[in-house]
Coordinates of C-alpha atoms (C1' of nucleotides) in Angstrom, one line a residue:
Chain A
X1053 CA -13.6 -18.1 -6.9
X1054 CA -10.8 -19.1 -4.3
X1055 CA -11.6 -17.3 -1.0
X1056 CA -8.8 -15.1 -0.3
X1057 CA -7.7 -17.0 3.2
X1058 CA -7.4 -20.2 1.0
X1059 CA -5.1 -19.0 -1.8
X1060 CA -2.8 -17.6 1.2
X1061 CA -2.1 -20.9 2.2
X1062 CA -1.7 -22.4 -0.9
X1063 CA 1.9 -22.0 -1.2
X1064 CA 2.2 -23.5 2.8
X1065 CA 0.6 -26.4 1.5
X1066 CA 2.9 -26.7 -1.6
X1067 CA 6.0 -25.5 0.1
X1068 CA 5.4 -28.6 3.1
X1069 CA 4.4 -31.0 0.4
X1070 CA 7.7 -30.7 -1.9
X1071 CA 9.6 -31.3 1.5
X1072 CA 7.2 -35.1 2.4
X1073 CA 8.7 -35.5 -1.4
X1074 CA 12.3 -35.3 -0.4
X1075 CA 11.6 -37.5 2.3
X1076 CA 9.8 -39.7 -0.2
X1077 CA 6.3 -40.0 1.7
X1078 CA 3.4 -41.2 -0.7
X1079 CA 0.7 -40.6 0.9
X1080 CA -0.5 -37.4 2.6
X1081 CA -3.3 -36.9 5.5
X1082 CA -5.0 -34.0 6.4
X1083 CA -4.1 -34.7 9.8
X1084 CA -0.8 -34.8 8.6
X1085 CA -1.1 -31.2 6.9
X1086 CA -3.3 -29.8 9.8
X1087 CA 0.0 -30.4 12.2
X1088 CA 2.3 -29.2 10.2
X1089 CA 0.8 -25.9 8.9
X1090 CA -1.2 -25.2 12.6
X1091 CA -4.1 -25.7 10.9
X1092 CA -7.4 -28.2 11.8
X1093 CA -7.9 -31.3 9.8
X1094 CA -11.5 -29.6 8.5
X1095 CA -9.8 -26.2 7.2
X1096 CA -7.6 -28.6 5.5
X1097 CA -10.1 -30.6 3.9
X1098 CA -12.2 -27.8 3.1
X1099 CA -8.9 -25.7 1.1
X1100 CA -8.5 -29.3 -0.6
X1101 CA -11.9 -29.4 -2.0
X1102 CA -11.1 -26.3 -4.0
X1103 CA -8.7 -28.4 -5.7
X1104 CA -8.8 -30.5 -8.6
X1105 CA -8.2 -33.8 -6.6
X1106 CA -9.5 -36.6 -4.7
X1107 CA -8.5 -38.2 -1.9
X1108 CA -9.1 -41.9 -0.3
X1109 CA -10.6 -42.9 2.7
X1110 CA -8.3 -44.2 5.2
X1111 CA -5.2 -43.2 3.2
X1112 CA -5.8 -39.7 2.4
X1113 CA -4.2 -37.8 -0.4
X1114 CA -1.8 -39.6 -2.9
X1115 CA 1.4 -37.2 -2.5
X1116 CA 2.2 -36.9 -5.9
X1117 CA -1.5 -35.8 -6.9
X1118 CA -1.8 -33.6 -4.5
X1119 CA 1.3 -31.4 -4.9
X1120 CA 0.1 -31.2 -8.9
X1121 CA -3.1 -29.9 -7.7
X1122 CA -1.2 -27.3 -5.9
X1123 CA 1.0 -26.6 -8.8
X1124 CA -1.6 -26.6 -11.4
X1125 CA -3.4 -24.0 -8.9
X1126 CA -0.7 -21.9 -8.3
X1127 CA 0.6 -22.2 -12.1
X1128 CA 4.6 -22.8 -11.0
X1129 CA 5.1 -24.6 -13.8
X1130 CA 4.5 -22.3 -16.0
X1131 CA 7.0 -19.5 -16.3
X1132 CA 6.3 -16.0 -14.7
X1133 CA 8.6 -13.4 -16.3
X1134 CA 9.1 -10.7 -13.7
X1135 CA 10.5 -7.3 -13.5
X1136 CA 12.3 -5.9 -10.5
X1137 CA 12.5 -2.6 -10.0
X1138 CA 15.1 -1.5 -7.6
X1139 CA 18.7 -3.1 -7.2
X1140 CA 19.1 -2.3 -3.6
X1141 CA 19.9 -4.6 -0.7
X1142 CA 16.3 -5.5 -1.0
X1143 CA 16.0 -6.0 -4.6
X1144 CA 19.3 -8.0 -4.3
X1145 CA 17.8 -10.3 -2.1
X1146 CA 14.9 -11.2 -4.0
X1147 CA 16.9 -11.4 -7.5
X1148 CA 19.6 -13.9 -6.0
X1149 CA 17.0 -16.1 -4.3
X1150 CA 17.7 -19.2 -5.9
X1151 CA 13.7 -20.5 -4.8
X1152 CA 12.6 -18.0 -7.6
X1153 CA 12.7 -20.5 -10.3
X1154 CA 11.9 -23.2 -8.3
X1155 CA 8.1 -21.6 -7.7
X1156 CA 7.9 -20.4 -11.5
X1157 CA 8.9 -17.2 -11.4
X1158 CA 12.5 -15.6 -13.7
X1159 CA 13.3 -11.8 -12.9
X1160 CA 13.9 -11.3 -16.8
X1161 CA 15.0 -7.8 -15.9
X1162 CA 16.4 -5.3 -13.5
X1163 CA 15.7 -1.4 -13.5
X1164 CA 17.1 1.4 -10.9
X1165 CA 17.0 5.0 -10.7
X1166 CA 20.9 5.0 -9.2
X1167 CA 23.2 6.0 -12.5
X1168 CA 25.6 4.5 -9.8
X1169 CA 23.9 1.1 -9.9
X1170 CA 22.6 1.2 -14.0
X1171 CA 25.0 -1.0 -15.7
X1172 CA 26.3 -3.2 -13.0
X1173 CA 25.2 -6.8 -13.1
X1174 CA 22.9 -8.6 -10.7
X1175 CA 22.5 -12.3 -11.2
X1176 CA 23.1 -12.5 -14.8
X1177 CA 21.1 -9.5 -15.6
X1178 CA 22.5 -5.4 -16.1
X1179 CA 20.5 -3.1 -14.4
X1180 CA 19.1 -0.6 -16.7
X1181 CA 18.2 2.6 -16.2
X1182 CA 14.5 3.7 -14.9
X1183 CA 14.1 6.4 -18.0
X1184 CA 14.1 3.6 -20.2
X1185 CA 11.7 1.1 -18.4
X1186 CA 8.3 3.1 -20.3
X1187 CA 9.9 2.2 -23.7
X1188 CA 11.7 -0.6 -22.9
X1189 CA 9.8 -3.2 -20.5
X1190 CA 6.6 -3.7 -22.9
X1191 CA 8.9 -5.6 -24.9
X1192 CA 9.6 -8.0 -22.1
X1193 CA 6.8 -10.0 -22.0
X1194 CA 6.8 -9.9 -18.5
X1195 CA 3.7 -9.9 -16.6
X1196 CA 4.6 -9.0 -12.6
X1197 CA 6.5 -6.2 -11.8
X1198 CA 8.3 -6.4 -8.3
X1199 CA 8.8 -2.8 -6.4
X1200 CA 11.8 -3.1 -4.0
X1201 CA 12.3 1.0 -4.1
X1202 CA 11.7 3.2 -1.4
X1203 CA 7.8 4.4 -0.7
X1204 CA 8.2 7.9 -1.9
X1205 CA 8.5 6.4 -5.2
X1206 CA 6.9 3.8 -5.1
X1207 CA 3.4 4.9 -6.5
X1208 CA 4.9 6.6 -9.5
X1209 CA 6.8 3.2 -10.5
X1210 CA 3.2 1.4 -9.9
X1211 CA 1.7 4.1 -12.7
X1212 CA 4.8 3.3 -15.1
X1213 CA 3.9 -0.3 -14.6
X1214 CA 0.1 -0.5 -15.1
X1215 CA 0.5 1.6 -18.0
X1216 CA 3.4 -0.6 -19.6
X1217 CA 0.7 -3.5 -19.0
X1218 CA 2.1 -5.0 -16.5
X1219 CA -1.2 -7.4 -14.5
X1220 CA 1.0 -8.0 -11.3
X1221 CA 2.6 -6.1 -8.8
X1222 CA 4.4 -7.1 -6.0
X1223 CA 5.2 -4.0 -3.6
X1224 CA 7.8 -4.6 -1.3
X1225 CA 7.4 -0.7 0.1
X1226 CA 5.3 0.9 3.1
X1227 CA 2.8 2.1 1.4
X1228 CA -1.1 1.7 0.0
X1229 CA -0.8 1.2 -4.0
X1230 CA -3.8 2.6 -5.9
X1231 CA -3.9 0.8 -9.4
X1232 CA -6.9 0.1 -11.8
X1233 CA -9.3 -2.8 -10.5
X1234 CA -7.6 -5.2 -13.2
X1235 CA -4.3 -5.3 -12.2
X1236 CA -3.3 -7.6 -8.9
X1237 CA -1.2 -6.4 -6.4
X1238 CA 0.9 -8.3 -3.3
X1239 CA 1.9 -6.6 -0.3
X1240 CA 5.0 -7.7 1.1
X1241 CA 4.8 -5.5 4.7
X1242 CA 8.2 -5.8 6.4
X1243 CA 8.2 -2.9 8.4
X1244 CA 4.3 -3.2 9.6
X1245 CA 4.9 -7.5 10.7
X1246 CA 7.6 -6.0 12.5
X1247 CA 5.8 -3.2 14.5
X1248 CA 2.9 -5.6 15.0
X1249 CA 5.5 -7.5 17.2
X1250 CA 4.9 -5.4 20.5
X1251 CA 1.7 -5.7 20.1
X1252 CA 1.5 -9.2 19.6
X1253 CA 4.3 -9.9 22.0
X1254 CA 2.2 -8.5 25.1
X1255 CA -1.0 -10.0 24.3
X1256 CA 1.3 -13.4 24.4
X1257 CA 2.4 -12.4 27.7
X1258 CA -1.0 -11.7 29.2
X1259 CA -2.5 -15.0 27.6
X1260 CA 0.5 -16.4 29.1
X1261 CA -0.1 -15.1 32.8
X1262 CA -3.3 -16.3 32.5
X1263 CA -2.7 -19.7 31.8
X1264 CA -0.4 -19.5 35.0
X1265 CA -2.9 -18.6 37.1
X1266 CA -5.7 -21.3 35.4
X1267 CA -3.2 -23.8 36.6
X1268 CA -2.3 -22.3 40.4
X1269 CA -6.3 -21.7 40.6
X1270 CA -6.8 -25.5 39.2
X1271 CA -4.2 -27.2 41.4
Chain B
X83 CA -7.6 -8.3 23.7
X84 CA -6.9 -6.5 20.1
X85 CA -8.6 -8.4 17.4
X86 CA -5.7 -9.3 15.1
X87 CA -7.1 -8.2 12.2
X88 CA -7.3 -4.6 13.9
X89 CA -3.5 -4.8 14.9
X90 CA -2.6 -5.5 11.5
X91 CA -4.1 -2.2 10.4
X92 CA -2.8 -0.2 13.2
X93 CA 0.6 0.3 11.2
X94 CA -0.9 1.6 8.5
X95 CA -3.1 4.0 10.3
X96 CA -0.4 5.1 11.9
X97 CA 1.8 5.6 8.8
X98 CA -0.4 7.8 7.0
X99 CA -1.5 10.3 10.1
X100 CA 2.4 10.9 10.4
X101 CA 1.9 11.4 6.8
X102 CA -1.0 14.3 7.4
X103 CA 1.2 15.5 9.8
X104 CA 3.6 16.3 7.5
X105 CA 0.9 17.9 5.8
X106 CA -0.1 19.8 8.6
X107 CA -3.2 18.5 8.7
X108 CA -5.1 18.8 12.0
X109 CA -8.2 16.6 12.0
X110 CA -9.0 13.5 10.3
X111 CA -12.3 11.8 9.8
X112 CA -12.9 8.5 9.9
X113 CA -13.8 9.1 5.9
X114 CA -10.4 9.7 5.3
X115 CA -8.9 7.4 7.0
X116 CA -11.6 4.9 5.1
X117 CA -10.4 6.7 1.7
X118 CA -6.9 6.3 2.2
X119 CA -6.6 2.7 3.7
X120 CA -9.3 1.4 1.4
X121 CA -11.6 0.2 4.6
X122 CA -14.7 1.8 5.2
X123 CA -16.1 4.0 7.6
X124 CA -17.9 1.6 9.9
X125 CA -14.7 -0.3 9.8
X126 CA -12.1 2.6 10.6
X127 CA -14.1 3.6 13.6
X128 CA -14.7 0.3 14.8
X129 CA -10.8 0.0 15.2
X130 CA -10.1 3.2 16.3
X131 CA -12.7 2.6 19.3
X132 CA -10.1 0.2 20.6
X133 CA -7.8 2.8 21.2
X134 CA -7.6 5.8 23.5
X135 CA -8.9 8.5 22.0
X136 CA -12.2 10.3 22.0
X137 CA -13.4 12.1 19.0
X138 CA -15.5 15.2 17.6
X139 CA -18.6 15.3 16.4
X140 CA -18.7 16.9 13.1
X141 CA -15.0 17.3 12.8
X142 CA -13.2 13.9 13.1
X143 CA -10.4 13.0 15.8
X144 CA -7.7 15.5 15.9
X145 CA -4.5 14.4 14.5
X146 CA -2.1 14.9 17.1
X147 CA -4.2 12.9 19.8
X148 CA -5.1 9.8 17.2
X149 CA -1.4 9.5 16.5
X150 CA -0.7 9.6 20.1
X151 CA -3.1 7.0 20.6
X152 CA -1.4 5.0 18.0
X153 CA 2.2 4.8 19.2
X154 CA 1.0 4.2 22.3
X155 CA -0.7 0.8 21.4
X156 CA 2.0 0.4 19.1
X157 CA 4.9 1.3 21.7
X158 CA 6.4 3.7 19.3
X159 CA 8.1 6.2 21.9
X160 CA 9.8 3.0 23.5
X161 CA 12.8 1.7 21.8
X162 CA 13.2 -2.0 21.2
X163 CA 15.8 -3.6 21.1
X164 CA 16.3 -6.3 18.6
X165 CA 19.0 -8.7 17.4
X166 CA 19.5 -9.6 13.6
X167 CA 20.3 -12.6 12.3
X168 CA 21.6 -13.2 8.8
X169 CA 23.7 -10.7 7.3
X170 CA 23.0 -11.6 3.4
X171 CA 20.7 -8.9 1.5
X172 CA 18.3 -9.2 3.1
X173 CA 19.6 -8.4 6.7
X174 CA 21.5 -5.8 5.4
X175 CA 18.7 -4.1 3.3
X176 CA 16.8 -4.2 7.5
X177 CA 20.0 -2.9 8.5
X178 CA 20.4 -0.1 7.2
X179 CA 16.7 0.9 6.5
X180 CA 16.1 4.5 7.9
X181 CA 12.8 3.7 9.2
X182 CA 13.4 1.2 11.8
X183 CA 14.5 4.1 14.3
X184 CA 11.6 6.3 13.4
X185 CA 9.2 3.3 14.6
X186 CA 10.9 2.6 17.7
X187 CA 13.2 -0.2 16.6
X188 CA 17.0 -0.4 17.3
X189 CA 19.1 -3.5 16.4
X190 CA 21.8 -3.2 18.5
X191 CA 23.8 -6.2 17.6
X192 CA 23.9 -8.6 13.8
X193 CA 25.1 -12.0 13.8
X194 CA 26.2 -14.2 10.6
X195 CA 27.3 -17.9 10.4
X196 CA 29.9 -17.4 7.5
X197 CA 32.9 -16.8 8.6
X198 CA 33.6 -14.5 5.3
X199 CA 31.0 -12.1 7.0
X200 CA 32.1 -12.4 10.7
X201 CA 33.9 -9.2 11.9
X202 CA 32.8 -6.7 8.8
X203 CA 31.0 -3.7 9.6
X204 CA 27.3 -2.8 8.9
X205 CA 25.2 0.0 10.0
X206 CA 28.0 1.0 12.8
X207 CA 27.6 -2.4 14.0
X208 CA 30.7 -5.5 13.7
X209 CA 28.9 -8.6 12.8
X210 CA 29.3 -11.5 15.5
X211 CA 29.9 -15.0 15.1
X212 CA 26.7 -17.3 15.2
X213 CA 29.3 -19.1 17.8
X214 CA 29.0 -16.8 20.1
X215 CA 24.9 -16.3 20.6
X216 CA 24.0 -18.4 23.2
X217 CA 26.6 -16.4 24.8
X218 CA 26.3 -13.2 24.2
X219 CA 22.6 -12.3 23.2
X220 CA 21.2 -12.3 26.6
X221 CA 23.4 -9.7 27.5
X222 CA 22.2 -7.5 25.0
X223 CA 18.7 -7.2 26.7
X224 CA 17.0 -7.2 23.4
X225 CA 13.6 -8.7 23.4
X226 CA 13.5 -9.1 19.7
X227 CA 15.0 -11.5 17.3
X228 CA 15.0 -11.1 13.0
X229 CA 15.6 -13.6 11.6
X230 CA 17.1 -13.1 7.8
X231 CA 18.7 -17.0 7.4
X232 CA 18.0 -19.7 4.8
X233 CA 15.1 -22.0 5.5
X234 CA 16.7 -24.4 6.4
X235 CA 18.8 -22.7 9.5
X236 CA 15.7 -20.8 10.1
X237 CA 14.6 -23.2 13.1
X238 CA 17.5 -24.0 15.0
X239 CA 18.4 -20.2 15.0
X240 CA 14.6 -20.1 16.8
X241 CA 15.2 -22.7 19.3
X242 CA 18.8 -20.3 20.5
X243 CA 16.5 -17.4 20.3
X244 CA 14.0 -18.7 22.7
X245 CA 16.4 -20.3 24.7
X246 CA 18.4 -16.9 25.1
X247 CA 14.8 -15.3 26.2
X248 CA 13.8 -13.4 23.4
X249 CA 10.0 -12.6 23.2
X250 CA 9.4 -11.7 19.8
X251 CA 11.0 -13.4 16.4
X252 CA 10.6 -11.3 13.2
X253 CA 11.0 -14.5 10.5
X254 CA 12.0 -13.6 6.9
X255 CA 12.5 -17.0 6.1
X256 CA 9.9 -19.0 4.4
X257 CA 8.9 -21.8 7.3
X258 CA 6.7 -22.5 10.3
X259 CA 8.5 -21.8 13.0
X260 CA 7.6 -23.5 15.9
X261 CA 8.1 -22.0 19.2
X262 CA 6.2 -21.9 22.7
X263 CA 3.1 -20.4 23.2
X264 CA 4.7 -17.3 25.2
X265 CA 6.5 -16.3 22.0
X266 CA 5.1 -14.1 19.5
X267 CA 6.5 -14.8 16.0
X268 CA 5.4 -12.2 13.0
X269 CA 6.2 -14.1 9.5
X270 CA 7.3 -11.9 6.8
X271 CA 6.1 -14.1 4.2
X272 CA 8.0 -12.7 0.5
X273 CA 8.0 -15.9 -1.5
X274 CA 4.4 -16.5 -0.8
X275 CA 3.3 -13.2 -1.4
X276 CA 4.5 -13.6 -5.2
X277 CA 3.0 -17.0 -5.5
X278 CA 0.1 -15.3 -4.6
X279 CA 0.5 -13.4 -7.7
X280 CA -0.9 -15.4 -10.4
X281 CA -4.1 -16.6 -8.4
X282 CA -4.9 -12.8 -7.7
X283 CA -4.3 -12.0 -11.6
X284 CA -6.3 -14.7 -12.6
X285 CA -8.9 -13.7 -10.5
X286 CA -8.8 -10.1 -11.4
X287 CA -9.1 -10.9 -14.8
X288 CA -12.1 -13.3 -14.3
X289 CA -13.8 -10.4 -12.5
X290 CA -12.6 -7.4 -14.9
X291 CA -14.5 -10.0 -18.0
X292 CA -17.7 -10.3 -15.9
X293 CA -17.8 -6.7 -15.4
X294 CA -17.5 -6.0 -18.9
X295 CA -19.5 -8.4 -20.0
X296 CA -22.4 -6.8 -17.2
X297 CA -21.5 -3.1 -18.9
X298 CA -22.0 -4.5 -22.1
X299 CA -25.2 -6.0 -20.8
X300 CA -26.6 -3.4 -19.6
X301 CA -25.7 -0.9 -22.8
Chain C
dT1290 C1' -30.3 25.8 13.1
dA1291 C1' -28.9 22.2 9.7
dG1292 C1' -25.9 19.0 8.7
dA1293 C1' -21.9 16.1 9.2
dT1294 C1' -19.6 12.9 12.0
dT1295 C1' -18.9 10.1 16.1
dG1296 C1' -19.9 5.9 19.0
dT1297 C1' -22.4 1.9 19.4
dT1298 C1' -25.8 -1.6 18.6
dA1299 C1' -27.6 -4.8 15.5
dA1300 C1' -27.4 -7.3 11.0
dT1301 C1' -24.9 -9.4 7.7
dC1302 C1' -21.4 -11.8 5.8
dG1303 C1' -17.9 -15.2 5.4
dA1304 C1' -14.5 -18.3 7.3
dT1305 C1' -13.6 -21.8 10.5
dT1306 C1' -14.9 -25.7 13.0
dA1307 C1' -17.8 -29.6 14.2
dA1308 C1' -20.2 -33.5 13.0
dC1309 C1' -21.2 -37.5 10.6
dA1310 C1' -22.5 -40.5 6.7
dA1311 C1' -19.9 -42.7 3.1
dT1312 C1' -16.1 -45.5 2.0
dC1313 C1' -12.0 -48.0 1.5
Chain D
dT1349 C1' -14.5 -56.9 9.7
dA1350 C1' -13.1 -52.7 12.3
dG1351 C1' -11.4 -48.5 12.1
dA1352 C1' -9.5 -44.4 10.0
dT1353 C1' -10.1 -40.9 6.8
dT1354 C1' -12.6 -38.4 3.2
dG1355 C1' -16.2 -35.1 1.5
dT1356 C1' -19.9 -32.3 2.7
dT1357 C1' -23.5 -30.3 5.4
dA1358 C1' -24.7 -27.7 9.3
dA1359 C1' -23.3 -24.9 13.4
dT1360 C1' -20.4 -21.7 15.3
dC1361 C1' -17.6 -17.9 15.5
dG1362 C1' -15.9 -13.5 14.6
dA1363 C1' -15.2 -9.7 11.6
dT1364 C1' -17.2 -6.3 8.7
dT1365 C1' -20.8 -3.5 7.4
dA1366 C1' -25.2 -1.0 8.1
dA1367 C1' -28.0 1.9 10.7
dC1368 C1' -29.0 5.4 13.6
dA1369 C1' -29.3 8.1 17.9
dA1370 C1' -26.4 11.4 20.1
dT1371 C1' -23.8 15.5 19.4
dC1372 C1' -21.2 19.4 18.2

DNA sequence: TAGATTGTTAATCGATTAACAATC
DNA sequence: TAGATTGTTAATCGATTAACAATC
């Protein structure tokens, strides 16, 4: 339904919109939007029309209504139980982040591999061991599992997860997931935004050059 | 000059021929490639024309010289220097992940605001006082900046980046970050890859029903 | 040789952008 | 009213896919 490209904004659109509520702005444009996400004002108001919302001429979108569209699409205000699996620096991270809650999402439990690390606490919650997630996290109700463990294992964690029934995934490691059609999965790539960087960095600097020498050529 | 789509995938073909190589593998087909990255064919030699690299017909491109041609665009063999920011979980998980060296990455020097933090050790490294970066990163001859801070520093720590001459900003923090045009910034964007979640799910599930519902059609 | 795979051109597809009538 | 902004249609742009001759 959504085109891919739109729901990846979504949470831009949100995430700017809660801040114009702190600041207690009523009314939104999508001028407004287009400037602050880098966006134009007709890719805006073409993502909006997916939306269950009008706007008003002249005024543009009533703040308020607009960030419930956003919600309602993205369902934060419904709870997402979520798994993690993996209590490393990584998996830390991502458990203490207090922004969890505030998008809809509660980590209702933590598994690791590490008899080092099973039984410790992490943010209110004792990490349980790995040979118990099969028999224990169908109980959960939990819908997302979240892999912050290293790639070797990370496919064999994704098989554990699909087949405790789990219908989202979000893979922190470097690596391709293969899971049946019906189950959603989120890569998080780290490393690979990182090692597009020299890449992107030259083609900035060439770009760059080239605007110099537009502007020595034009005056 | 690279489409960015194309440089996105780079990483990943990269990752799994140094994966074949462990397997000893010594050609690869654009087949596999397409089988492994889930792309297909067209697509896969359509990227890999970008690069330097000739291949066989009948046979495929030979290993050694497409991974060659891959660090090379993605400046593997040269080792960047970079400067982290934020030494929370998330900084240290970057820190002390193994693979940043095998891709050509160094971070040569970590800095923290919180005083708490300020002169402990991580990854052989002492972390700095946020004080002292105007000063001391441009002597560091790093060109690349990660930034693992709250949101709401996230910005200012930009603005001293680009002000001490870095070139590329890694940005784990979940903003827009805005910086001159000569500046290549690669978001690592966590939180919005889980709100992604539930739009995907819903979707996959809207799709798995139709397919059903077609299967049990056409019985 | 026969057949598989490359390299490349053309076709398709889909997303972004432009344009503009409707409207407040 | 005049002017700014929406909503939507059409045009453009670029990426992906298909097709196929060349080739080993």
């Amino acid at each position: 339904m959504l085109p891919y490209p739109v729901i990846q904004r979504l949470p831009h659109y949100l995430s700017h919109v809660m801040e114009l509520k702190d600041d207690g702005v009523a009314w939104v444009s999508s001028g407004m939007l287009a400037h602050a996400l880098g966006l134009t004002t007709s890719t805006v108001r073409q993502d909006l029309s997916h939306l269950d919302l009008t706007g008003v001429s002249r005024r543009g979108y009533r703040r308020s209504q607009l960030e419930q569209a956003l919600r309602a699409e993205l369902e934060v205000d419904r709870t997402h139980r979520a798994v993690l699996v993996g209590a490393g620096y990584l998996g830390t991270a991502l458990a203490l982040h207090g922004d969890l809650k505030r998008y809809g999402f509660e980590i209702c439990a933590v598994f690791d591999n590490d008899p080092e690390v099973v039984g410790t606490a992490l943010g209110g919650l004792t990490v349980r061991s790995m040979k118990t997630f099969t028999r224990t996290a169908p109980r959960l109700k939990a819908s997302i599992a979240i892999l912050a463990v290293p790639r070797a294992a990370a496919q064999a964690v994704a098989d554990q997860a699909v087949a405790a029934g789990f219908r989202g995934i979000l893979n922190l490691a470097y690596c391709v997931l293969r899971v049946p059609d019906q189950v959603a999965v989120s890569d998080v790539r780290m490393l690979e935004k990182l090692q597009e960087l020299p890449c992107l960095m030259r083609l900035r600097a060439v770009s760059a050059t080239r605007r110099n020498r537009g502007a020595t050529a034009a005056a």
